[in-house]
XYZ file of C-alpha atoms in Angstrom:
358
model
C 67.121 70.461 117.681
C 65.988 68.399 114.704
C 68.091 65.482 113.491
C 68.530 67.167 110.112
C 69.814 70.415 111.655
C 72.155 68.459 113.911
C 73.609 66.610 110.904
C 74.151 69.881 109.027
C 75.983 71.387 112.005
C 78.047 68.230 112.436
C 79.109 68.280 108.778
C 80.063 71.966 109.069
C 82.104 71.312 112.222
C 83.867 68.349 110.623
C 84.630 70.420 107.542
C 86.141 73.189 109.678
C 88.131 70.654 111.698
C 89.411 69.073 108.481
C 90.571 72.480 107.293
C 92.385 73.107 110.591
C 94.044 69.692 110.510
C 95.277 70.392 106.980
C 96.850 73.661 108.106
C 98.379 72.232 111.280
C 99.802 69.274 109.354
C 102.191 71.647 107.647
C 105.696 72.377 108.844
C 108.555 74.448 107.448
C 112.046 73.730 106.205
C 114.893 76.122 105.489
C 116.426 75.899 102.031
C 119.143 77.903 100.304
C 118.279 79.532 97.010
C 120.262 81.778 94.704
C 118.528 85.156 94.391
C 119.278 87.355 91.356
C 120.545 90.918 91.589
C 118.113 93.758 90.982
C 119.922 94.654 87.753
C 121.668 92.503 85.148
C 125.189 93.842 84.792
C 127.129 93.896 81.533
C 129.452 90.881 81.286
C 132.580 93.032 81.098
C 132.166 94.494 84.606
C 135.309 93.281 86.368
C 136.346 96.315 88.435
C 133.874 98.160 90.624
C 134.527 101.350 92.607
C 132.542 102.429 95.677
C 132.186 106.038 96.804
C 130.477 107.692 99.762
C 129.448 110.802 97.802
C 126.940 112.341 100.251
C 125.254 114.607 97.702
C 122.721 115.844 100.253
C 125.340 116.557 102.948
C 123.839 114.212 105.521
C 127.302 114.133 107.119
C 126.662 117.622 108.461
C 123.531 116.603 110.372
C 123.836 116.262 114.151
C 122.683 112.812 115.224
C 119.419 113.004 117.163
C 117.229 110.203 118.419
C 113.899 109.831 120.135
C 113.474 108.700 123.719
C 110.233 106.819 123.207
C 109.237 106.781 126.875
C 109.725 110.478 127.620
C 108.825 111.581 124.081
C 111.773 113.933 123.759
C 114.618 114.249 121.272
C 118.160 113.617 122.463
C 121.454 114.571 120.813
C 124.646 112.549 120.761
C 127.526 114.583 119.329
C 129.861 111.595 119.607
C 127.860 109.770 116.925
C 129.063 110.827 113.482
C 127.036 110.283 110.333
C 130.324 110.327 108.428
C 131.633 107.366 110.440
C 128.360 105.435 110.152
C 128.011 105.939 106.392
C 131.671 105.004 105.839
C 131.067 101.823 107.840
C 128.162 101.141 105.501
C 130.307 101.380 102.344
C 133.073 99.386 104.095
C 130.588 96.590 104.740
C 129.428 96.707 101.111
C 133.023 96.500 99.855
C 133.839 93.623 102.239
C 130.719 91.749 101.119
C 131.540 92.120 97.399
C 135.165 91.082 98.026
C 134.054 87.994 99.937
C 131.537 86.976 97.264
C 134.225 87.179 94.553
C 131.770 88.292 91.872
C 134.175 91.017 90.657
C 137.895 90.728 90.019
C 138.584 93.988 91.846
C 136.641 96.082 94.369
C 137.979 99.588 95.141
C 136.623 101.369 98.205
C 137.209 105.125 98.006
C 134.890 105.910 100.945
C 134.591 109.727 101.004
C 138.194 110.414 99.962
C 137.113 111.706 96.520
C 134.333 114.011 97.698
C 136.299 117.078 96.609
C 135.463 115.945 93.066
C 131.729 115.746 93.800
C 130.812 119.197 95.049
C 127.249 120.422 94.809
C 127.956 122.243 91.551
C 129.396 119.056 90.055
C 126.567 116.770 91.171
C 125.607 116.113 87.543
C 128.944 114.535 86.683
C 129.820 113.119 83.284
C 129.932 109.428 84.116
C 131.613 108.133 80.907
C 134.568 110.469 81.497
C 134.819 109.368 85.146
C 134.815 105.709 84.066
C 137.580 106.446 81.588
C 139.783 108.275 84.097
C 139.312 105.784 86.950
C 139.475 102.591 84.899
C 136.471 101.219 86.818
C 133.773 99.307 84.921
C 131.067 100.219 87.438
C 130.502 102.811 90.152
C 128.405 102.637 93.284
C 127.726 105.919 95.074
C 126.124 106.180 98.493
C 124.398 109.545 98.036
C 122.185 109.717 101.108
C 122.351 108.030 104.515
C 119.905 108.779 107.313
C 119.008 106.818 110.441
C 116.084 107.646 112.708
C 116.534 106.084 116.110
C 113.745 105.377 118.597
C 114.225 104.008 122.099
C 111.534 102.458 124.268
C 111.327 100.617 127.559
C 107.752 99.558 126.910
C 106.670 96.696 124.645
C 103.513 98.708 123.911
C 105.673 101.134 121.927
C 105.180 98.795 118.972
C 101.688 99.330 117.628
C 102.146 96.569 115.038
C 101.608 93.259 116.856
C 102.980 91.381 113.839
C 106.470 92.428 114.939
C 105.924 90.725 118.296
C 104.490 87.647 116.576
C 107.526 87.414 114.306
C 110.004 88.084 117.131
C 108.431 86.641 120.319
C 111.712 87.141 122.168
C 110.842 90.870 122.281
C 108.241 90.045 124.938
C 111.146 89.219 127.257
C 112.963 92.454 126.434
C 112.852 95.386 128.820
C 114.303 97.766 126.241
C 113.620 98.014 122.537
C 115.100 100.084 119.773
C 113.885 100.786 116.264
C 116.269 102.120 113.623
C 114.469 103.514 110.579
C 116.942 103.685 107.710
C 116.677 105.679 104.503
C 119.501 105.290 101.982
C 119.921 106.338 98.357
C 122.448 104.686 96.041
C 123.483 105.498 92.461
C 124.872 102.753 90.211
C 126.617 103.435 86.896
C 128.152 101.079 84.301
C 130.807 102.037 81.763
C 128.994 100.447 78.820
C 125.545 101.702 79.825
C 124.357 105.286 79.374
C 121.685 104.797 82.044
C 122.255 105.656 85.699
C 120.347 103.590 88.258
C 118.984 105.231 91.408
C 118.178 102.730 94.161
C 116.346 103.626 97.371
C 116.957 101.411 100.394
C 114.367 102.017 103.109
C 114.541 99.572 106.010
C 113.273 99.167 109.569
C 115.611 97.373 111.969
C 114.285 96.132 115.307
C 116.561 95.449 118.256
C 115.769 94.195 121.734
C 118.129 93.468 124.608
C 116.905 89.860 124.656
C 118.199 89.554 121.084
C 121.410 91.601 121.272
C 122.165 92.104 124.997
C 125.696 93.307 124.211
C 124.278 96.347 122.384
C 122.402 97.822 125.356
C 123.138 99.409 128.695
C 125.128 102.589 127.980
C 125.987 105.188 125.337
C 128.967 103.210 124.060
C 126.793 100.167 123.438
C 124.229 102.377 121.743
C 126.918 103.474 119.278
C 127.852 99.835 118.717
C 124.227 99.127 117.847
C 124.225 101.908 115.247
C 127.504 100.602 113.810
C 125.879 97.169 113.603
C 122.908 98.674 111.753
C 125.158 100.560 109.313
C 127.159 97.433 108.485
C 123.989 95.401 107.994
C 122.619 97.983 105.535
C 125.807 97.819 103.440
C 125.734 94.024 103.284
C 122.014 94.008 102.540
C 122.516 96.307 99.552
C 125.330 94.076 98.278
C 123.020 91.055 98.503
C 120.562 92.868 96.225
C 123.234 93.962 93.770
C 124.597 90.547 92.752
C 123.338 86.931 92.792
C 123.487 85.800 96.408
C 122.648 82.628 98.300
C 119.908 83.261 100.837
C 118.049 81.017 103.267
C 114.288 80.973 102.829
C 111.493 78.979 104.429
C 109.312 76.572 102.515
C 106.313 74.678 103.872
C 105.627 70.991 103.433
C 102.996 68.499 104.561
C 103.522 66.101 107.436
C 101.692 62.835 107.993
C 101.671 59.936 110.439
C 101.807 57.559 107.482
C 104.934 55.383 107.903
C 106.232 56.046 104.390
C 105.570 59.773 104.671
C 107.471 59.877 107.971
C 110.421 58.147 106.337
C 110.367 60.580 103.416
C 110.197 63.550 105.791
C 113.243 62.298 107.694
C 115.202 61.929 104.447
C 114.140 65.383 103.319
C 115.225 67.024 106.579
C 118.593 65.246 106.245
C 119.067 66.716 102.769
C 118.535 63.418 100.941
C 116.033 64.924 98.531
C 116.217 62.348 95.728
C 115.556 59.462 98.126
C 112.688 61.408 99.688
C 111.281 62.084 96.206
C 111.228 58.346 95.429
C 108.938 57.738 98.404
C 106.731 60.776 97.882
C 106.360 59.871 94.201
C 105.046 56.429 95.134
C 102.663 57.955 97.675
C 101.158 60.277 95.046
C 99.304 57.149 93.842
C 98.103 56.204 97.349
C 94.448 55.153 97.496
C 94.074 57.495 100.447
C 93.457 60.704 98.512
C 94.552 62.945 101.381
C 97.986 61.291 101.521
C 98.186 61.480 97.731
C 97.399 65.227 97.848
C 100.067 65.873 100.487
C 102.630 63.805 98.575
C 101.969 65.748 95.380
C 102.461 69.019 97.225
C 105.734 67.780 98.705
C 106.857 66.614 95.249
C 106.343 70.202 94.068
C 108.697 71.389 96.813
C 111.374 68.830 95.922
C 111.137 69.748 92.240
C 111.688 73.398 93.122
C 114.710 72.459 95.216
C 116.078 70.525 92.226
C 115.720 73.620 90.024
C 112.690 72.357 88.070
C 110.008 75.051 88.490
C 107.767 73.802 85.655
C 107.564 70.325 87.195
C 106.958 71.934 90.601
C 103.977 73.880 89.250
C 102.595 70.709 87.625
C 102.722 68.817 90.938
C 101.127 71.717 92.854
C 98.293 71.863 90.307
C 97.744 68.106 90.655
C 97.631 68.499 94.440
C 95.143 71.403 94.305
C 91.966 69.328 93.982
C 93.277 65.928 95.091
C 91.820 65.972 98.607
C 88.951 63.556 99.186
C 86.730 66.408 100.354
C 86.761 70.009 99.193
C 89.367 71.705 101.407
C 89.745 75.454 101.041
C 92.820 75.612 103.290
C 94.659 73.107 101.103
C 93.627 74.925 97.920
C 94.930 78.164 99.404
C 98.260 76.485 100.272
C 98.601 75.183 96.717
C 97.689 78.504 95.084
C 100.085 80.389 97.329
C 102.906 77.987 96.505
C 102.165 78.133 92.757
C 102.595 81.914 92.981
C 105.912 81.477 94.811
C 107.195 79.051 92.171
C 106.059 81.321 89.317
C 108.085 84.159 90.857
C 111.009 81.804 91.381
C 110.860 80.758 87.710
C 111.308 84.389 86.642
C 114.223 84.720 89.069
C 115.915 81.664 87.546
C 115.553 83.194 84.081
C 117.252 86.372 85.323
C 119.983 84.327 87.003
C 120.784 82.782 83.622
C 121.993 86.229 82.539
C 123.776 87.079 85.798
C 125.646 83.981 86.970
C 129.352 83.951 86.178
C 131.507 80.853 86.190
C 134.548 82.819 87.308
C 132.691 84.142 90.342
C 132.188 80.674 91.775
C 128.433 81.300 91.811
C 126.894 78.380 89.925
């Protein structure tokens, strides 16, 4: 091998190694952010009523589920769609009561279904608002769960599920609940009616929820758990809600960077920002690039998306050598912050002082 060819290969290997080091130098931190609801409600919505309307009569369906190993359908007559869907609206009502976004939450469950027969499915919403005194209605119109059991990890063809939940490898029994829900939302001061689909795939394994496996009774508990989760999940999409999300940041063996990381993990963001800000001027361009990226994260956490984007842009090309992995990290984070900026703008129209959500 010629000396020139060897040098070219060496440079390529070093470049690849540099890219890997950049990626492996990243870690993640959990932060709480306020996510907006999917719709901005009128300000005068104080009382909300919840109905399990069941327009498509899913209550009449016998619950059947798939035995994934034997590939046959089983029936459990002791599982009632009516009970599961009512648990779903109960969970939604409990969630909205706990959040305190509305002054009053009324849970009618399916007690008013005699008013919503098939012939009356196209109800006159303004008249119903007037008679009930509610400012907003939420109807659960369709509720269907498809249940699959498996004793074989190979039942999951998507390996990403196993990568995301490695504990499933230790599970001898797995269950997938495919959910399909349809909600209708109506506001007194709005002539529009909002139809919201809620498809979801819930994965259970006995290494994750051992108390939900072993017999038919536990299987019913698992389905109750799924129904309650779906109600809470819809509530979290309906109103501004605090959620935990993961954000990535750069690590370094630099003494100052280690100190800043420790402060950041302890929630002392302003003190961490003081150190990172100084390190953005470090003569070592790699440390400066990492510090600028981390400053973008801290700016986002302080509710300053424009400043966060500025820091991420400054970090983009700050590495001493061209580093595609770092550029990808910066571009990906800029996209996240741009989305977050739009969410903050929507929150400005949704947050209520009286709700305690600030």
